[in-house]
Amino acid sequence: MIVSSVDDSGPAVVVRARTRPCVPSACTGCGTASRWCHSRYVRRLADASLGGRPVLIELSVRRLYCENTACGKATFAEQVPGLTVRYQRRTPLLQRLVEAVGVLLAGRGGARMLGVLNVTLSRCTVLSQLMRVPLPSLRTPQVLGVDDFGLYGETYGTLLVDATTRLPLTLGEGRDAEQLSCWLREHPGVEIVCRDGSLTYRQGITDGAPTAVQVSDRFHLWQGLSRRVQDVAAGHRSCLPVALPPAEEADPAPDEETTEEAAAETPAGQHARRLFEVVHALTDTGRSYSAVARELGLDRRTVRKYARAGTWQEVMRRPPRKPSILDPYRDYLQQRWDEGEHNAAALHGELRSKGYLGHYQRVKMAVAPLRRGLPLDQPRERPPSPRETARWITTRPDKRNLHATERLHRLLDHCPELRHTHNLVRRFAAMLDNRDATPLSAWLDDLADSGLAPLAGVAGALREDQHAVAQGITTPYNSGANEGRITDLKLQKRIMAGRASVPLLRHRVVLIAHLRRSADRSSAEPPR
């Protein structure tokens, strides 16, 4: 090329150039080189911005005659390698930038980002350029990962991942067995398939690749067992308070009576006592909770709560308070109150000098019981929830803290069902740690004979898929790559506000993974 002028006086930098007349150019039809010029015309190409200003290249190119008489083209336009592409008004540099931004940020976000780079394109144009990018050639993997994801509403999709390279292969709408089996038949050569416990995927793999080894993911196995342990703990909720440490010596009886008398004089206490007496007067005659609720104008759950309470104080019992940043200063508050300082603002100022960072209102609410003659609210520990109990049972003993270990031992000594559940969980954990599936059959028998319905149910499901479960325990293959790609897929959906169609989502998920992989490789290469 010959650059004739550069004009930077306007809003854009305009570069005017022309191709050399003596340089031959290859015909776009047959590839024959030609110098026989027919005419010239000007192509206007947008280029990447320069110094924060857009760049426009006005390039004069030749239209040449094809010297091959057998070619179907009479004339053709010459192309400048690295600068022009047929039917393209952007340089390859700018086109790669538009495609990369479209892959990373999709339509609306990509258009905004290109606007920052002084490239004005609509979101629809960005998406159309993104969809023109060809997908990488698909090679059948030896180890395939299969997992589902939420597409929108109650509609799900299926993602296929190469577990060796950890790159996504394709995704589609639906999670039916026929779709997966068709893909496997079209791409023979899959030897190992990692999946969760889905019956649909199990059937699809069996139909499409009967010789492939199916591996049930260890994480999903452990997750399913943990949920059943939580169900067992929920069924023994009445045993959970035993996990708390024994209470300290109670306050003297006169103080307790004084506290109850003071609580009974409050409006809330009087209301609870009257309602307790009315509800019991009606329910003791055999009337149903619903009938009493209609007569008193209360919710049925409220009537049930008062009817099941033994005393009105049980209804007044406040739920355990959550830990507060004021807890370390409660003894000091009690001391200053006893010394005669009853001004909440003054107490708040003293606590701030001692390092308290909370708000004045918290101090004001903390001393409110003292004004009514009641003691300060002391932190009370709540019983463990079924979820917390399941976490204690499923955590490795050497990973539990002393707090959880002590409470779990009290709970297991009190509840034989939870102790049996704990032993079964630890046996399965030993199989996973040792990569040994030999005790699996005996463990499933004990799980089914445990007498606990949640564990018996999971035993039946695992026995139907016992071969894949054994492979998941003994082999190093897992669905970690699937879960990572599902997380990335959800991010791409959120970037597009969840409105992406399946083809667009497939394009972005596959291309962005390869774009990141190439960027990681280029950054890992040593500088020349």
Coordinates of C-alpha atoms in Angstrom, one line a residue:
M1 CA 0.0 0.0 0.0
I2 CA 0.9 3.7 -0.4
V3 CA -0.3 6.0 2.3
S4 CA -1.2 9.3 0.7
S5 CA -2.4 11.4 3.6
V6 CA -3.5 11.3 7.3
D7 CA -6.1 13.8 8.4
D8 CA -6.6 14.2 12.2
S9 CA -8.4 17.6 12.1
G10 CA -11.9 16.1 12.5
P11 CA -13.5 13.9 15.1
A12 CA -11.9 10.8 13.6
V13 CA -8.5 10.1 12.2
V14 CA -8.8 9.5 8.5
V15 CA -6.1 7.6 6.7
R16 CA -6.1 7.7 2.9
A17 CA -4.2 5.0 1.0
R18 CA -4.1 3.1 -2.2
T19 CA -2.8 -0.3 -3.3
R20 CA 0.3 -0.5 -5.6
P21 CA -0.5 -1.0 -9.2
C22 CA 2.2 -3.5 -10.1
V23 CA 1.5 -6.0 -7.4
P24 CA -0.4 -9.1 -8.6
S25 CA -3.5 -10.2 -6.8
A26 CA -5.1 -13.7 -6.6
C27 CA -8.5 -14.2 -8.0
T28 CA -11.1 -14.9 -5.4
G29 CA -12.6 -17.6 -7.6
C30 CA -9.8 -19.7 -8.9
G31 CA -6.7 -18.2 -7.2
T32 CA -4.9 -17.2 -10.4
A33 CA -2.7 -14.1 -10.0
S34 CA -3.6 -11.1 -12.2
R35 CA -2.3 -7.6 -12.8
W36 CA -4.9 -6.7 -15.5
C37 CA -6.7 -3.7 -13.9
H38 CA -10.3 -3.1 -14.8
S39 CA -11.0 0.0 -12.5
R40 CA -10.5 1.4 -9.0
Y41 CA -13.0 2.2 -6.2
V42 CA -12.6 3.4 -2.6
R43 CA -13.3 1.1 0.4
R44 CA -14.0 2.7 3.8
L45 CA -12.8 0.5 6.6
A46 CA -13.2 1.2 10.4
D47 CA -10.2 0.4 12.5
A48 CA -9.4 0.2 16.2
S49 CA -9.3 3.6 17.9
L50 CA -6.0 5.5 18.1
G51 CA -5.4 7.8 21.0
G52 CA -9.0 7.6 22.1
R53 CA -10.2 8.6 18.6
P54 CA -11.9 6.4 16.0
V55 CA -9.9 5.6 12.9
L56 CA -11.3 5.5 9.3
I57 CA -9.2 4.1 6.4
E58 CA -10.2 5.2 2.9
L59 CA -8.4 2.6 0.8
S60 CA -8.4 2.8 -3.0
V61 CA -8.3 -0.8 -4.4
R62 CA -8.3 -2.2 -7.9
R63 CA -10.9 -4.3 -9.6
L64 CA -9.0 -6.8 -11.8
Y65 CA -9.8 -9.1 -14.7
C66 CA -9.3 -12.8 -14.1
E67 CA -6.8 -14.0 -16.7
N68 CA -8.0 -17.6 -16.4
T69 CA -10.5 -18.1 -19.2
A70 CA -11.9 -21.2 -17.5
C71 CA -12.8 -19.2 -14.3
G72 CA -16.4 -18.2 -13.9
K73 CA -15.5 -14.8 -12.5
A74 CA -14.8 -12.0 -15.1
T75 CA -13.6 -9.5 -12.6
F76 CA -12.7 -9.5 -8.9
A77 CA -11.7 -7.0 -6.2
E78 CA -8.2 -7.3 -4.8
Q79 CA -7.8 -8.0 -1.1
V80 CA -5.0 -6.7 1.2
P81 CA -3.9 -9.4 3.6
G82 CA -4.3 -8.3 7.2
L83 CA -6.4 -5.2 6.3
T84 CA -9.4 -6.2 4.2
V85 CA -11.8 -9.1 4.1
R86 CA -14.5 -9.6 1.5
Y87 CA -17.8 -7.9 2.3
Q88 CA -16.3 -6.5 5.5
R89 CA -16.3 -2.8 6.5
R90 CA -14.0 -3.4 9.5
T91 CA -10.4 -4.4 9.6
P92 CA -9.5 -7.8 11.0
L93 CA -8.1 -6.1 14.1
L94 CA -11.3 -4.4 14.8
Q95 CA -13.4 -7.4 13.9
R96 CA -11.5 -9.6 16.4
L97 CA -12.1 -6.9 19.0
V98 CA -15.8 -6.9 18.3
E99 CA -16.0 -10.6 18.4
A100 CA -14.1 -10.9 21.7
V101 CA -16.2 -8.2 23.3
G102 CA -19.3 -10.0 22.1
V103 CA -18.2 -13.3 23.5
L104 CA -17.3 -11.8 26.9
L105 CA -20.2 -9.3 27.4
A106 CA -22.9 -10.4 24.9
G107 CA -25.1 -7.8 23.1
R108 CA -26.0 -4.9 25.4
G109 CA -22.9 -5.0 27.6
G110 CA -20.7 -5.5 24.5
A111 CA -22.2 -2.5 22.8
R112 CA -21.6 -0.3 25.8
M113 CA -18.0 -1.5 26.1
L114 CA -17.4 -0.9 22.4
G115 CA -18.8 2.6 22.9
V116 CA -16.1 3.2 25.5
L117 CA -13.6 2.1 22.9
N118 CA -15.1 4.6 20.3
V119 CA -16.7 1.8 18.2
T120 CA -20.4 2.5 17.7
L121 CA -22.4 -0.7 17.2
S122 CA -25.9 -1.7 18.3
R123 CA -26.4 -4.7 20.5
C124 CA -28.1 -6.5 17.7
T125 CA -25.0 -6.1 15.5
V126 CA -22.7 -7.3 18.3
L127 CA -24.9 -10.4 18.7
S128 CA -25.0 -11.0 14.9
Q129 CA -21.2 -10.8 14.8
L130 CA -20.9 -13.1 17.7
M131 CA -23.1 -15.7 16.0
R132 CA -21.0 -15.6 12.9
V133 CA -17.9 -16.8 14.8
P134 CA -17.5 -20.5 14.0
L135 CA -17.5 -22.9 16.9
P136 CA -14.3 -25.0 17.5
S137 CA -14.3 -28.4 15.8
L138 CA -15.7 -31.0 18.2
R139 CA -13.6 -34.0 19.0
T140 CA -15.1 -36.9 20.7
P141 CA -13.7 -37.2 24.2
Q142 CA -12.7 -40.4 26.0
V143 CA -14.1 -39.1 29.3
L144 CA -17.4 -37.3 29.0
G145 CA -19.1 -35.3 31.7
V146 CA -22.9 -34.9 31.7
D147 CA -24.9 -32.6 33.9
D148 CA -28.1 -30.6 33.8
F149 CA -28.8 -26.9 34.5
G150 CA -31.8 -24.7 34.9
L151 CA -32.5 -22.9 31.6
Y152 CA -35.6 -20.8 32.5
G153 CA -38.7 -21.5 34.7
E154 CA -39.2 -25.2 34.9
T155 CA -37.2 -25.9 31.7
Y156 CA -33.8 -27.6 32.1
G157 CA -30.9 -28.1 29.7
T158 CA -28.0 -30.6 29.4
L159 CA -24.3 -29.6 29.3
L160 CA -21.7 -32.0 27.9
V161 CA -18.1 -31.4 29.0
D162 CA -14.8 -33.0 28.0
A163 CA -13.6 -34.1 31.4
T164 CA -10.0 -34.4 30.3
T165 CA -9.6 -30.9 28.8
R166 CA -12.4 -29.5 31.1
L167 CA -13.8 -27.6 28.1
P168 CA -17.5 -27.6 27.2
L169 CA -18.6 -29.5 24.1
T170 CA -22.2 -28.5 23.6
L171 CA -25.4 -27.8 25.4
G172 CA -29.0 -28.3 24.5
E173 CA -32.5 -27.7 25.8
G174 CA -34.1 -30.6 27.8
R175 CA -32.6 -33.4 29.8
D176 CA -34.3 -36.5 28.2
A177 CA -32.5 -39.8 27.6
E178 CA -33.2 -39.8 23.9
Q179 CA -31.3 -36.6 23.3
L180 CA -28.3 -37.8 25.1
S181 CA -28.3 -41.3 23.5
C182 CA -28.5 -39.7 20.0
W183 CA -25.5 -37.5 20.7
L184 CA -23.5 -40.5 21.9
R185 CA -24.4 -42.5 18.8
E186 CA -23.4 -39.7 16.6
H187 CA -20.0 -39.4 18.4
P188 CA -18.8 -42.9 19.1
G189 CA -15.7 -43.4 21.1
V190 CA -16.7 -42.3 24.6
E191 CA -15.2 -44.7 27.1
I192 CA -16.1 -43.2 30.5
V193 CA -19.1 -41.0 31.4
C194 CA -19.3 -39.0 34.7
R195 CA -22.8 -38.1 35.8
D196 CA -24.9 -37.7 38.9
G197 CA -27.6 -40.1 40.1
S198 CA -30.1 -39.2 37.4
L199 CA -32.1 -42.1 36.1
T200 CA -32.6 -40.2 32.8
Y201 CA -28.9 -39.8 32.1
R202 CA -28.3 -43.4 33.2
Q203 CA -30.8 -44.7 30.6
G204 CA -29.5 -42.3 27.9
I205 CA -25.9 -43.5 28.4
T206 CA -26.9 -47.1 28.4
D207 CA -28.8 -46.7 25.1
G208 CA -26.3 -44.5 23.3
A209 CA -23.0 -46.0 24.6
P210 CA -23.6 -49.4 26.1
T211 CA -19.9 -50.2 26.4
A212 CA -19.0 -46.9 28.2
V213 CA -18.3 -47.1 32.0
Q214 CA -20.7 -45.0 34.0
V215 CA -19.2 -43.2 37.0
S216 CA -21.6 -41.8 39.7
D217 CA -20.0 -38.6 41.1
R218 CA -18.7 -38.8 44.7
F219 CA -19.9 -35.3 45.6
H220 CA -23.5 -36.1 44.6
L221 CA -23.3 -39.4 46.5
W222 CA -22.1 -37.6 49.6
Q223 CA -24.6 -34.8 49.1
G224 CA -27.5 -37.2 48.8
L225 CA -26.5 -39.1 51.9
S226 CA -26.1 -35.8 53.8
R227 CA -29.7 -34.8 52.9
R228 CA -31.0 -38.1 54.3
V229 CA -29.0 -37.7 57.5
Q230 CA -30.7 -34.3 57.8
D231 CA -34.1 -36.0 57.4
V232 CA -33.2 -38.4 60.2
A233 CA -32.1 -35.6 62.4
A234 CA -35.4 -33.7 61.7
G235 CA -37.3 -36.9 62.7
H236 CA -35.5 -36.8 66.1
R237 CA -35.8 -33.1 66.7
S238 CA -36.9 -33.6 70.3
C239 CA -33.5 -35.1 71.0
L240 CA -31.5 -32.2 69.7
P241 CA -31.7 -30.0 72.9
V242 CA -29.7 -32.7 74.7
A243 CA -26.6 -31.5 72.7
L244 CA -26.5 -28.3 74.7
P245 CA -24.1 -28.2 77.7
P246 CA -25.7 -28.6 81.2
A247 CA -27.1 -25.4 82.5
E248 CA -25.3 -23.5 85.2
E249 CA -26.7 -23.3 88.7
A250 CA -30.0 -21.5 88.5
D251 CA -30.7 -18.2 90.2
P252 CA -32.3 -18.3 93.7
A253 CA -36.0 -19.1 93.6
P254 CA -37.1 -15.7 95.0
D255 CA -35.4 -14.0 92.0
E256 CA -37.2 -16.3 89.5
E257 CA -40.5 -15.6 91.2
T258 CA -39.8 -11.9 91.1
T259 CA -39.0 -12.1 87.4
E260 CA -42.2 -14.0 86.6
E261 CA -44.3 -11.6 88.6
A262 CA -42.7 -8.7 86.8
A263 CA -43.3 -10.3 83.4
A264 CA -46.9 -11.0 84.4
E265 CA -47.5 -7.3 85.1
T266 CA -46.5 -6.3 81.6
P267 CA -49.2 -5.9 78.9
A268 CA -47.7 -8.7 76.9
G269 CA -47.8 -11.0 79.9
Q270 CA -51.4 -10.1 80.8
H271 CA -52.5 -10.7 77.2
A272 CA -50.7 -14.1 77.1
R273 CA -52.3 -15.2 80.4
R274 CA -55.8 -14.2 79.3
L275 CA -55.5 -15.8 75.9
F276 CA -54.0 -19.0 77.5
E277 CA -57.0 -19.3 79.8
V278 CA -59.6 -18.7 77.1
V279 CA -58.0 -21.1 74.6
H280 CA -57.7 -23.9 77.2
A281 CA -61.3 -23.3 78.4
L282 CA -62.5 -24.0 74.9
T283 CA -60.1 -26.7 73.8
D284 CA -60.5 -28.7 77.0
T285 CA -64.1 -29.3 76.1
G286 CA -63.0 -31.2 73.0
R287 CA -63.6 -28.6 70.4
S288 CA -61.2 -28.5 67.4
Y289 CA -58.5 -25.9 66.9
S290 CA -60.2 -24.7 63.8
A291 CA -63.6 -24.1 65.6
V292 CA -61.8 -22.2 68.4
A293 CA -59.9 -20.1 65.9
R294 CA -63.1 -19.1 64.2
E295 CA -64.8 -18.2 67.4
L296 CA -61.9 -16.2 68.8
G297 CA -60.9 -14.7 65.4
L298 CA -57.3 -16.1 65.7
D299 CA -55.1 -18.0 63.4
R300 CA -55.3 -21.8 63.8
R301 CA -51.6 -22.0 64.5
T302 CA -51.9 -19.5 67.3
V303 CA -54.6 -21.5 68.9
R304 CA -52.6 -24.7 68.5
K305 CA -49.5 -23.0 70.2
Y306 CA -51.5 -21.9 73.2
A307 CA -53.4 -25.2 73.5
R308 CA -50.2 -27.2 73.5
A309 CA -48.5 -25.0 76.1
G310 CA -48.5 -26.2 79.7
T311 CA -48.3 -22.7 81.2
W312 CA -48.7 -19.2 79.9
Q313 CA -45.0 -18.6 80.6
E314 CA -44.1 -21.1 77.8
V315 CA -45.9 -18.9 75.3
M316 CA -44.1 -15.8 76.6
R317 CA -40.7 -17.5 76.4
R318 CA -38.7 -15.5 73.9
P319 CA -36.7 -17.3 71.2
P320 CA -33.0 -17.6 71.7
R321 CA -31.3 -14.3 71.0
K322 CA -28.6 -14.1 68.3
P323 CA -25.1 -13.1 69.4
S324 CA -24.6 -9.4 69.5
I325 CA -21.6 -7.1 69.5
L326 CA -22.9 -5.8 72.8
D327 CA -22.5 -9.1 74.6
P328 CA -18.9 -8.4 75.9
Y329 CA -20.1 -5.2 77.6
R330 CA -23.2 -6.5 79.3
D331 CA -21.5 -7.0 82.7
Y332 CA -20.2 -3.4 82.5
L333 CA -23.7 -2.2 81.7
Q334 CA -25.1 -4.0 84.7
Q335 CA -22.3 -2.6 86.9
R336 CA -22.9 1.0 85.8
W337 CA -26.7 0.6 86.2
D338 CA -26.2 -0.6 89.8
E339 CA -24.0 2.4 90.4
G340 CA -26.8 4.7 89.4
E341 CA -26.1 5.6 85.8
H342 CA -29.4 5.2 84.0
N343 CA -28.8 7.5 81.0
A344 CA -28.6 5.4 77.8
A345 CA -26.7 8.1 75.9
A346 CA -24.1 8.4 78.7
L347 CA -23.7 4.6 78.8
H348 CA -23.3 4.5 75.1
G349 CA -20.5 7.1 75.3
E350 CA -18.7 5.1 78.0
L351 CA -18.9 1.9 75.9
R352 CA -17.5 3.7 72.9
S353 CA -14.5 4.7 74.9
K354 CA -14.0 1.0 75.7
G355 CA -14.1 -0.1 72.0
Y356 CA -17.8 -0.6 71.4
L357 CA -18.7 0.2 67.7
G358 CA -22.4 -0.4 67.8
H359 CA -25.3 2.0 67.6
Y360 CA -26.9 3.9 70.5
Q361 CA -30.3 2.3 69.9
R362 CA -28.8 -1.1 70.7
V363 CA -27.7 0.2 74.1
K364 CA -31.1 1.8 74.7
M365 CA -32.9 -1.5 73.9
A366 CA -30.5 -3.4 76.1
V367 CA -31.2 -1.3 79.2
A368 CA -34.9 -1.3 78.6
P369 CA -35.6 -4.4 80.8
L370 CA -33.6 -2.8 83.6
R371 CA -36.1 0.1 83.7
R372 CA -38.9 -2.3 84.3
G373 CA -37.1 -4.1 87.0
L374 CA -36.1 -7.1 84.8
P375 CA -32.6 -8.4 84.4
L376 CA -30.5 -7.9 81.3
D377 CA -31.1 -10.3 78.5
Q378 CA -28.3 -12.8 78.6
P379 CA -27.1 -14.7 75.6
R380 CA -28.8 -18.1 75.4
E381 CA -27.6 -20.9 73.2
R382 CA -30.2 -22.5 71.0
P383 CA -30.4 -26.2 70.3
P384 CA -28.8 -27.3 67.1
S385 CA -31.0 -27.5 64.0
P386 CA -31.3 -30.7 61.9
R387 CA -29.1 -29.2 59.3
E388 CA -26.4 -28.3 61.8
T389 CA -26.6 -31.8 63.3
A390 CA -26.2 -33.4 59.9
R391 CA -23.2 -31.2 59.3
W392 CA -21.6 -32.4 62.6
I393 CA -22.3 -36.1 61.6
T394 CA -20.9 -35.8 58.1
T395 CA -17.8 -33.8 59.0
R396 CA -14.6 -35.7 59.5
P397 CA -13.8 -36.1 63.2
D398 CA -10.4 -34.5 62.8
K399 CA -12.1 -31.5 61.1
R400 CA -14.6 -30.8 63.8
N401 CA -13.9 -28.1 66.4
L402 CA -14.1 -28.9 70.1
H403 CA -17.5 -27.1 70.3
A404 CA -19.1 -29.4 67.8
T405 CA -17.4 -32.5 69.1
E406 CA -18.6 -32.1 72.6
R407 CA -22.2 -31.5 71.6
L408 CA -22.3 -34.3 69.1
H409 CA -21.0 -36.8 71.7
R410 CA -23.8 -35.7 74.1
L411 CA -26.4 -36.1 71.3
L412 CA -25.1 -39.6 70.2
D413 CA -25.0 -40.9 73.8
H414 CA -28.7 -39.9 74.2
C415 CA -30.1 -40.9 70.8
P416 CA -29.2 -44.5 69.6
E417 CA -30.8 -43.8 66.1
L418 CA -28.5 -40.8 65.5
R419 CA -25.5 -42.9 66.8
H420 CA -26.3 -45.6 64.3
T421 CA -26.7 -43.0 61.5
H422 CA -23.3 -41.6 62.5
N423 CA -21.6 -45.0 62.3
L424 CA -23.1 -45.7 58.8
V425 CA -21.9 -42.3 57.6
R426 CA -18.4 -42.9 58.8
R427 CA -18.3 -46.3 57.2
F428 CA -19.2 -44.7 53.8
A429 CA -16.6 -42.0 54.4
A430 CA -14.0 -44.6 55.0
M431 CA -14.8 -46.2 51.6
L432 CA -14.4 -42.9 49.9
D433 CA -11.1 -42.1 51.7
N434 CA -9.7 -45.6 50.9
R435 CA -11.1 -45.8 47.4
D436 CA -12.3 -49.3 48.3
A437 CA -15.8 -50.4 47.3
T438 CA -15.5 -53.9 48.7
P439 CA -17.7 -53.2 51.8
L440 CA -20.4 -51.4 49.6
S441 CA -22.8 -54.4 49.4
A442 CA -22.7 -55.0 53.2
W443 CA -23.0 -51.3 53.9
L444 CA -26.1 -51.1 51.7
D445 CA -27.6 -54.1 53.5
D446 CA -27.0 -52.4 56.9
L447 CA -28.4 -49.1 55.5
A448 CA -31.6 -50.9 54.4
D449 CA -31.9 -52.7 57.7
S450 CA -31.3 -49.6 59.8
G451 CA -35.0 -49.1 60.5
L452 CA -34.7 -45.4 59.4
A453 CA -36.9 -44.6 56.4
P454 CA -34.7 -41.9 54.9
L455 CA -31.6 -44.2 54.9
A456 CA -33.6 -47.2 53.6
G457 CA -34.8 -45.1 50.7
V458 CA -31.3 -44.0 49.7
A459 CA -30.1 -47.6 50.0
G460 CA -32.6 -48.7 47.4
A461 CA -31.6 -46.0 45.0
L462 CA -27.9 -46.8 45.4
R463 CA -28.4 -50.5 45.0
E464 CA -30.0 -49.9 41.6
D465 CA -27.0 -48.0 40.5
Q466 CA -24.4 -50.0 42.4
H467 CA -21.9 -50.5 39.6
A468 CA -21.7 -46.7 38.9
V469 CA -21.5 -46.0 42.6
A470 CA -18.6 -48.5 42.9
Q471 CA -16.8 -46.8 40.0
G472 CA -17.3 -43.4 41.7
I473 CA -15.7 -44.7 44.8
T474 CA -12.7 -46.4 43.3
T475 CA -11.9 -44.4 40.1
P476 CA -10.4 -40.9 40.1
Y477 CA -13.0 -39.6 37.7
N478 CA -15.6 -37.2 38.9
S479 CA -18.0 -34.4 37.8
G480 CA -15.9 -31.5 39.1
A481 CA -15.4 -30.2 35.5
N482 CA -19.2 -30.3 35.0
E483 CA -19.9 -28.3 38.1
G484 CA -17.3 -25.7 37.2
R485 CA -18.8 -25.2 33.8
I486 CA -22.3 -25.1 35.1
T487 CA -21.2 -22.3 37.4
D488 CA -19.7 -20.4 34.5
L489 CA -22.8 -21.0 32.4
K490 CA -25.0 -19.5 35.1
L491 CA -22.7 -16.4 35.1
Q492 CA -23.2 -16.0 31.3
K493 CA -27.0 -16.3 31.8
R494 CA -27.0 -13.6 34.4
I495 CA -24.9 -11.3 32.1
M496 CA -27.6 -11.6 29.5
A497 CA -30.4 -11.2 32.1
G498 CA -31.5 -14.8 31.5
R499 CA -33.0 -13.9 28.1
A500 CA -30.5 -15.8 25.9
S501 CA -31.7 -18.4 23.5
V502 CA -30.1 -21.9 23.5
P503 CA -28.0 -21.2 20.3
L504 CA -26.7 -17.9 21.7
L505 CA -26.0 -19.4 25.1
R506 CA -24.2 -22.4 23.5
H507 CA -22.1 -20.1 21.4
R508 CA -21.0 -18.0 24.3
V509 CA -20.4 -20.8 26.7
V510 CA -18.2 -22.7 24.2
L511 CA -16.3 -19.7 22.8
I512 CA -15.6 -18.1 26.1
A513 CA -14.1 -21.2 27.5
H514 CA -11.7 -21.5 24.5
L515 CA -11.0 -17.8 24.6
R516 CA -9.9 -18.1 28.3
R517 CA -7.8 -21.2 27.6
S518 CA -5.9 -19.4 24.8
A519 CA -5.4 -16.3 27.0
D520 CA -4.0 -18.5 29.8
R521 CA -1.6 -20.3 27.4
S522 CA -0.4 -17.0 25.9
S523 CA 0.2 -15.5 29.4
A524 CA 2.1 -18.7 30.4
E525 CA 4.5 -18.5 27.5
P526 CA 7.8 -16.9 28.4
P527 CA 8.5 -13.5 26.7
R528 CA 10.7 -13.6 23.7

